[in-house]
Structure formats: structure tokens, C-alpha cells
mmCIF file of C-alpha atoms in Angstrom:
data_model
loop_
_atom_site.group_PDB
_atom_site.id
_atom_site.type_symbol
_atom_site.label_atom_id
_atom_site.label_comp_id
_atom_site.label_asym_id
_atom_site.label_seq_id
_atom_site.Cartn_x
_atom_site.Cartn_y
_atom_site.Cartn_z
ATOM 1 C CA UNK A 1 -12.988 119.135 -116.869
ATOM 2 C CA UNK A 2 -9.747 117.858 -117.948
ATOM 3 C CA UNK A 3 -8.166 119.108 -114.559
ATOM 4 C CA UNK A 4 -10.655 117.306 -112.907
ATOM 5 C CA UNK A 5 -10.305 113.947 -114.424
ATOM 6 C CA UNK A 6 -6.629 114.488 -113.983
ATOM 7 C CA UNK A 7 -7.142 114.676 -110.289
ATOM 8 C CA UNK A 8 -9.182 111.826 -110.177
ATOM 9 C CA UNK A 9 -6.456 109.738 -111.969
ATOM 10 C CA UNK A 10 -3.840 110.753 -109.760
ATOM 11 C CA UNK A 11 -5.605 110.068 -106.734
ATOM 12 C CA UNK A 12 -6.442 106.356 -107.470
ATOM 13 C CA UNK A 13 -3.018 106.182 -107.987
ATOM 14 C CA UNK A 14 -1.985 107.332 -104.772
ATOM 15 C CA UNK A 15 -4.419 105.024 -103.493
ATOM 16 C CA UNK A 16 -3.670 101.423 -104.896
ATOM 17 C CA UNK A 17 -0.095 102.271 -104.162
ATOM 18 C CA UNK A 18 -0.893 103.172 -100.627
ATOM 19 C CA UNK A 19 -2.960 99.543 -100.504
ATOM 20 C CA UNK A 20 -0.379 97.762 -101.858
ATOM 21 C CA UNK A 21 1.977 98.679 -99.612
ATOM 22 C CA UNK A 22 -0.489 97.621 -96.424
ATOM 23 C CA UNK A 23 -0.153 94.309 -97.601
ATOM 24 C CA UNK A 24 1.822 91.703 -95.740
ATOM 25 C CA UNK A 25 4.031 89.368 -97.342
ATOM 26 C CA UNK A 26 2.688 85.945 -97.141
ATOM 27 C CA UNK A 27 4.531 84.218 -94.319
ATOM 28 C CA UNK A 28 6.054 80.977 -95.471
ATOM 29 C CA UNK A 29 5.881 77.607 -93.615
ATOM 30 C CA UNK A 30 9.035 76.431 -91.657
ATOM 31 C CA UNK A 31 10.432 73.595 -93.119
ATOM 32 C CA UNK A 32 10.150 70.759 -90.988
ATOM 33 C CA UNK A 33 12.988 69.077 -89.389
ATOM 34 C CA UNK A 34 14.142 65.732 -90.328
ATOM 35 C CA UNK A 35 13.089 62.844 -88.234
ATOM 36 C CA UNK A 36 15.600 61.539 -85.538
ATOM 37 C CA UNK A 37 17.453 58.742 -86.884
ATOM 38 C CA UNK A 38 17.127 55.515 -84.824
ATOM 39 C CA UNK A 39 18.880 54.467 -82.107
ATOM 40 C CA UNK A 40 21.662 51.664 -83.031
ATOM 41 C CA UNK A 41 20.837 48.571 -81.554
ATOM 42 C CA UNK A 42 23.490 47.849 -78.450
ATOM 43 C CA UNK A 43 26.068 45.566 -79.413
ATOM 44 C CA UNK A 44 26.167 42.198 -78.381
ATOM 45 C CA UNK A 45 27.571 41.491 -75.178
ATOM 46 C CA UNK A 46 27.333 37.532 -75.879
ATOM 47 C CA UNK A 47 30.592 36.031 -76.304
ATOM 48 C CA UNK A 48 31.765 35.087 -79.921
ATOM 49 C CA UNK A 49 30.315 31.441 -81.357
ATOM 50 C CA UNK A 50 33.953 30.417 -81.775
ATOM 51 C CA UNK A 51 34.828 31.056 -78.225
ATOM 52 C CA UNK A 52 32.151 28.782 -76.882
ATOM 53 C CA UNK A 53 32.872 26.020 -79.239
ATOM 54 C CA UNK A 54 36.579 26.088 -78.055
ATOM 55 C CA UNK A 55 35.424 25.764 -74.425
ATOM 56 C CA UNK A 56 37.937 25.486 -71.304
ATOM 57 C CA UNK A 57 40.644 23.529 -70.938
ATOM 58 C CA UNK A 58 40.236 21.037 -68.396
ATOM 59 C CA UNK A 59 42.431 21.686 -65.393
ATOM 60 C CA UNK A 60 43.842 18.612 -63.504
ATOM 61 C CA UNK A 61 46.316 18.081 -60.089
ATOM 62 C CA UNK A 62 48.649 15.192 -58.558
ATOM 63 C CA UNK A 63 47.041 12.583 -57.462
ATOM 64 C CA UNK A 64 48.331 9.834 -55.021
ATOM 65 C CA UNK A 65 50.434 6.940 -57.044
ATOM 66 C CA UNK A 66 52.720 9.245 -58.259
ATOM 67 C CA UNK A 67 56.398 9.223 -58.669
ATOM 68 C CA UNK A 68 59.249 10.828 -59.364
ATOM 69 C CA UNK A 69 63.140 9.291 -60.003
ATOM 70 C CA UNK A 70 66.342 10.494 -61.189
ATOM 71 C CA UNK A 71 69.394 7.711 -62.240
ATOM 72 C CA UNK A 72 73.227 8.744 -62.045
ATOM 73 C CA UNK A 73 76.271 7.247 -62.080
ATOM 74 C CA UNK A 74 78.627 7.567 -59.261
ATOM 75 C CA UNK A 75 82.562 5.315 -58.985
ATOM 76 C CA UNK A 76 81.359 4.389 -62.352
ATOM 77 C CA UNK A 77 78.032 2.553 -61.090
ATOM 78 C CA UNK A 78 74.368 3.065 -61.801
ATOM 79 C CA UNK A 79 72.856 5.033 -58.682
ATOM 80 C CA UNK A 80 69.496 5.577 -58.516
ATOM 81 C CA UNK A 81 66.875 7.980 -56.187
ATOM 82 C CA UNK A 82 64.085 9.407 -56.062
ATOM 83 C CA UNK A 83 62.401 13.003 -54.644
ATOM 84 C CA UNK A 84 59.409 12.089 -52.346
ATOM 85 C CA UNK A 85 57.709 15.201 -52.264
ATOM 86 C CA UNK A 86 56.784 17.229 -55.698
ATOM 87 C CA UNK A 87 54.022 18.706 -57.048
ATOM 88 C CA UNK A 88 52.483 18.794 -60.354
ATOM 89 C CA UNK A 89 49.336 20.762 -62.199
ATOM 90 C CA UNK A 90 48.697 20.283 -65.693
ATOM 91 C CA UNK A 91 46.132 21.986 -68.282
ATOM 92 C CA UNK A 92 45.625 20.167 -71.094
ATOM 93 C CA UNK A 93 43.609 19.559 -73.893
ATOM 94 C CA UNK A 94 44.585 16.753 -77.187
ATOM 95 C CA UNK A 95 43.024 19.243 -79.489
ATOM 96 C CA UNK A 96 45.143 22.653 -78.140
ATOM 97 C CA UNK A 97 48.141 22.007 -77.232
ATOM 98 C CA UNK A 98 49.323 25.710 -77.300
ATOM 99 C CA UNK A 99 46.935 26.247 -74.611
ATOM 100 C CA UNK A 100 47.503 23.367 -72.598
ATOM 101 C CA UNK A 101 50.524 24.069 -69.430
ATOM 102 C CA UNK A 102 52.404 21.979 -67.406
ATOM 103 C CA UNK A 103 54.029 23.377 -63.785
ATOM 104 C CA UNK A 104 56.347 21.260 -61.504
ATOM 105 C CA UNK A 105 57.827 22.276 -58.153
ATOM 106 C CA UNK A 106 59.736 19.675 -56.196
ATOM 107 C CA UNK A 107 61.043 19.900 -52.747
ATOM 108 C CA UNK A 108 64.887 18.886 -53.423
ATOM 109 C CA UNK A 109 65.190 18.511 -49.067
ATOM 110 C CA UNK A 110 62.765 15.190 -50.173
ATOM 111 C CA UNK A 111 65.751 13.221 -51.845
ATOM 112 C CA UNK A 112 66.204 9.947 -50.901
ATOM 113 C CA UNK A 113 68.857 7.554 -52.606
ATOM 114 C CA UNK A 114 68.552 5.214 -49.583
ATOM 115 C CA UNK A 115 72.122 6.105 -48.073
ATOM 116 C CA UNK A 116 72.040 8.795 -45.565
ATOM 117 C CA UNK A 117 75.339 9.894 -45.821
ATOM 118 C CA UNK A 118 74.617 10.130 -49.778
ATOM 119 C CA UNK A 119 71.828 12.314 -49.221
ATOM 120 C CA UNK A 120 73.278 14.950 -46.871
ATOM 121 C CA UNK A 121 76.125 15.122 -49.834
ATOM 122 C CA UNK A 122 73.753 15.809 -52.130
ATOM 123 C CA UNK A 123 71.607 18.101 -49.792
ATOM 124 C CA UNK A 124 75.055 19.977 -49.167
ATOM 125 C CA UNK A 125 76.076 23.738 -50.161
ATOM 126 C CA UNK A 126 78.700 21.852 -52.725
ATOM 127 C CA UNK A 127 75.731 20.261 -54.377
ATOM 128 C CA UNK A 128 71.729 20.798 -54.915
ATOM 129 C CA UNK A 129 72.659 23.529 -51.664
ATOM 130 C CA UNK A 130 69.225 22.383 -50.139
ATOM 131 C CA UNK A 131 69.414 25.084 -47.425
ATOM 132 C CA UNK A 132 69.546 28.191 -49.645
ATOM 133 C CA UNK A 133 67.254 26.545 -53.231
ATOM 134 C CA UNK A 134 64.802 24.751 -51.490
ATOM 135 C CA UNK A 135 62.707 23.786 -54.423
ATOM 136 C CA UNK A 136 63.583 23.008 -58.270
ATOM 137 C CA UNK A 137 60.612 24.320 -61.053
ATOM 138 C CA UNK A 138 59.219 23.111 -64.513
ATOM 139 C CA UNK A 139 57.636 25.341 -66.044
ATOM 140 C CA UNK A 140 55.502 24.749 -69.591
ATOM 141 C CA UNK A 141 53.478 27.562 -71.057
ATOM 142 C CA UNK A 142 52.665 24.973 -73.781
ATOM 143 C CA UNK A 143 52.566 21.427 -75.372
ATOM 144 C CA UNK A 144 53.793 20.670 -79.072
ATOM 145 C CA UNK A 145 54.075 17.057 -81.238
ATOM 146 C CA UNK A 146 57.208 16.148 -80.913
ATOM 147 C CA UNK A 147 59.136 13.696 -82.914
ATOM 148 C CA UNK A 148 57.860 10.182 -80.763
ATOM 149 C CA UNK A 149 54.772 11.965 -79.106
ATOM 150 C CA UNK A 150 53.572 15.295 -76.870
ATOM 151 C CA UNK A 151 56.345 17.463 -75.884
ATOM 152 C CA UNK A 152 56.220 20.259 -73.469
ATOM 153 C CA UNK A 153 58.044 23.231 -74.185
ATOM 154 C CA UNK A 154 59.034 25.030 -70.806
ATOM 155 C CA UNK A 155 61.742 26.108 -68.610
ATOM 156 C CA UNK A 156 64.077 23.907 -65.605
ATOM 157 C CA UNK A 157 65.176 26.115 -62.705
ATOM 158 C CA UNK A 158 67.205 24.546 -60.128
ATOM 159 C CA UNK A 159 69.884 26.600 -57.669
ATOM 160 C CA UNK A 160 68.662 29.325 -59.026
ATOM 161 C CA UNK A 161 69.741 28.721 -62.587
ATOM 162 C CA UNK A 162 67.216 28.778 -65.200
ATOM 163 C CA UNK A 163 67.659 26.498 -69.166
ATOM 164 C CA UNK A 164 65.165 25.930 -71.413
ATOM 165 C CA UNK A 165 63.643 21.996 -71.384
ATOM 166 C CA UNK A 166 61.869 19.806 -73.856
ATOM 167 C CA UNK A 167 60.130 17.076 -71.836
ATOM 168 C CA UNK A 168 59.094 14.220 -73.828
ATOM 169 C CA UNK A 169 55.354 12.786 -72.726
ATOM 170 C CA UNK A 170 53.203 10.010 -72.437
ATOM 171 C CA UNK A 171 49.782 10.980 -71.457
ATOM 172 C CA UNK A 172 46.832 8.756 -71.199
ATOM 173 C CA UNK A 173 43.183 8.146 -69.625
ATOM 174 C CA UNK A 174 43.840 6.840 -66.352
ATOM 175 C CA UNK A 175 40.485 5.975 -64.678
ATOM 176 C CA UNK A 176 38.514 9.416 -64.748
ATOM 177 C CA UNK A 177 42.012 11.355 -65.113
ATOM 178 C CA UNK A 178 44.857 11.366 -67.235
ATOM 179 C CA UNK A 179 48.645 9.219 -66.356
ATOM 180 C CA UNK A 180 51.458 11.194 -67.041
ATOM 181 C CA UNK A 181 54.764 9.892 -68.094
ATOM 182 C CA UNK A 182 58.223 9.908 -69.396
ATOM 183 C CA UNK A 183 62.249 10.395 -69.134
ATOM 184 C CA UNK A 184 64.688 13.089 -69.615
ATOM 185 C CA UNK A 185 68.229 13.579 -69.543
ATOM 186 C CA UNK A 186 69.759 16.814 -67.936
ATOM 187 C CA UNK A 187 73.378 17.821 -67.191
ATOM 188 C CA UNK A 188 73.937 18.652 -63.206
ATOM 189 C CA UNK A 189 77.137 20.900 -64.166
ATOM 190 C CA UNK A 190 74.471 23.270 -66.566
ATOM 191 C CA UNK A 191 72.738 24.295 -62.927
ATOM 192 C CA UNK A 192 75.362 24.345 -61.048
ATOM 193 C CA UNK A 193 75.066 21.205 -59.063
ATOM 194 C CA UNK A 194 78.505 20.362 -58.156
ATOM 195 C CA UNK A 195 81.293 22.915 -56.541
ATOM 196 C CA UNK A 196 84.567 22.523 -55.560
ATOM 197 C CA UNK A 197 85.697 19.267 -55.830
ATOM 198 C CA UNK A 198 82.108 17.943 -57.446
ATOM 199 C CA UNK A 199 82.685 19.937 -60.055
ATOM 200 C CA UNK A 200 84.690 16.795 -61.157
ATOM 201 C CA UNK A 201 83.305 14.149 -63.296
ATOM 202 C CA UNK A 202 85.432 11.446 -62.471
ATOM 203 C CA UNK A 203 83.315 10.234 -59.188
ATOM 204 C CA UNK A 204 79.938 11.453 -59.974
ATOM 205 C CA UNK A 205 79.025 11.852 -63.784
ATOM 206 C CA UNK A 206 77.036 14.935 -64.960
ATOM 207 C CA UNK A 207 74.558 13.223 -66.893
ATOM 208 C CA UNK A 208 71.281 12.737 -64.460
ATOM 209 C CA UNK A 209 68.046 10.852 -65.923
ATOM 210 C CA UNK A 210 64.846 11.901 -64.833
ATOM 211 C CA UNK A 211 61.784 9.046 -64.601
ATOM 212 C CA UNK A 212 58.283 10.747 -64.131
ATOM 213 C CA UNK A 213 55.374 8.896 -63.895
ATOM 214 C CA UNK A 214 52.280 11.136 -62.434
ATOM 215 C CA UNK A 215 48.632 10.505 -61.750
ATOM 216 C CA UNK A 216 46.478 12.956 -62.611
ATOM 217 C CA UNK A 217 43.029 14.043 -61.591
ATOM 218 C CA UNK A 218 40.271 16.301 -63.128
ATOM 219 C CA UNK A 219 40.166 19.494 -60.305
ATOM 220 C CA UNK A 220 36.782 20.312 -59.243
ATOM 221 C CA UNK A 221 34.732 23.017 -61.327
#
């Protein structure tokens, strides 16, 4: 009897073992992925609030009525002339000057001091050497106060010789444009304007005055 119950025991053993061992292992869940982050908005292609309250400064040209004059003294008498053909753009706004420009480019072959002989002098290789600089530059990248007004801050070049320029100006409304206007003194010597024998002072002085007065209109656009 005992033998027998001892079987019995040993076999029920055997057998909850053997069922516990059929058992699979509870699967688990997968965790669950993290929701996609939204996209980021696209950045603003507008352009910035303070850029469109600046606006554009207005562009204007030459206009008919201007002129353009330059006083010397030669055998110790005031001589004046003047150059007939010149060009000028300006860009310009009261409130900016560092972004307002001026540009001049004059044709020095369009002196005329109202002497002939005078002007082919002048024209010569000795002088303003018409043949080989045909045209004199201002340039401005920008406008500052000055001490009595607007000055603009820029750069002569005539015969190829290039010196830094403070033009004094008087701008005002003219119309629906602007009048430009104003003198400055220069030294003819400082671009080489005299050779040889005009390198001398004693007939033709070195100082030259230059009178601008130039109509300006609003370009289109």
C-alpha cells in the first residue's frame, strides 16, 4: 500500500511539472511608438516690417535747365566757362542720407570759355588732354550734414587721377523734382591739368571754382 501511494505521488508530480512546462509565456504588448512630432511651420518668406517702412529711395535724372560752370584766373583776370554736355543721376532721400548717391560724368571735349583758341589750349595734351580722358567723374556713395547743409561724400576723377571730394549742396523741390545746387573749389595741378610749361602758376592759377546748378526729375517706376 505504501508503495502504491508512493507511486501515485510521484506521478502527479511528473505530471504538473510536465504541464507547467507546456505553458507559454504570456506575450507582452509592443510598446507603441511615439507620435510624429509636427511639422514646423515654413518660415516666412515676407520681407521684414522694418524693410517696408524704409521703402525705396526715389531715383531721379538731369533734366533740361541745367548747368554747369567752372571760374579761373588767367594774366591775373577772372575767366570764366562752362562744360555743355554732363550728366547727372542722383538717389536721394532727406531722411537717409547714407543711402542716398550722387554720380556725375562730364564730357570735358564740351568746354566752352567763348575763345576758341582758349579752348583748344585747354582741350590740349598739356592740359585736360581731351583726346586720351575724354570724360571727368563724381562719384558719391553717400550724403552727410555738413557744416552749412547736405554734403556728398564721393570721389573726383579727371585725367585719370582720382582725390577724394566733399561737395557742398543745396537741394530743393523744384516743381515735381528736386534743384540741385552749389560751388566747389578744386586745384587743377592735384589732377594733373597743366604740363610743361602750364605747370606754372604765374599765367593760369591752379585754383578752379566749380558752379553747379542741376534740375532734377523723378525717373519713371
Amino acid at each position: 500500500m505504501t508503495n502504491y501511494l508512493s507511486a501515485l505521488v510521484l506521478t502527479a508530480l511528473i505530471g504538473g511539472t510536465a504541464c507547467a512546462d507546456d505553458k507559454s509565456p504570456a506575450t507582452s504588448k509592443p510598446v507603441a511608438k511615439p507620435a510624429a512630432a509636427p511639422a514646423a511651420a515654413p518660415a516666412s518668406t515676407a520681407p521684414a516690417a522694418s524693410a517696408l517702412a524704409a521703402g525705396a529711395v526715389a531715383h531721379y535724372v538731369q533734366a533740361a535747365g541745367s548747368s554747369l560752370g567752372f571760374t579761373f584766373e588767367q594774366a591775373g583776370a577772372q575767366s570764366n566757362g562752362a562744360f555743355k554736355q554732363f550728366a547727372t543721376t542722383l538717389d536721394y532721400d532727406e531722411k537717409n542720407l547714407a543711402a542716398s548717391k550722387l554720380s556725375v560724368k562730364v564730357q570735358i571735349g564740351s568746354l566752352d570759355t567763348q575763345d576758341k583758341d582758349r579752348d583748344s589750349t585747354l582741350a590740349s595734351a598739356d592740359m585736360f588732354d581731351v583726346q586720351k580722358y575724354a570724360t571727368a567723374t563724381y562719384t558719391a556713395a553717400s550724403l552727410v550734414k555738413g557744416a552749412n547743409g547736405v554734403e556728398a561724400v564721393g570721389k573726383l576723377t579727371i585725367r585719370n587721377v582720382t582725390k577724394d571730394l566733399r561737395v557742398p549742396l543745396t537741394i530743393k523741390a523744384a516743381g515735381a523734382g528736386l534743384e540741385l545746387s552749389g560751388a566747389v573749389t578744386i586745384k587743377r595741378l592735384d589732377f594733373g591739368v597743366g604740363q610743361g610749361e602750364w605747370k606754372s602758376t604765374e599765367s593760369v592759377g591752379d585754383a578752379v571754382k566749380l558752379s553747379y546748378k542741376v534740375v532734377l526729375t523723378k525717373a519713371a517706376g
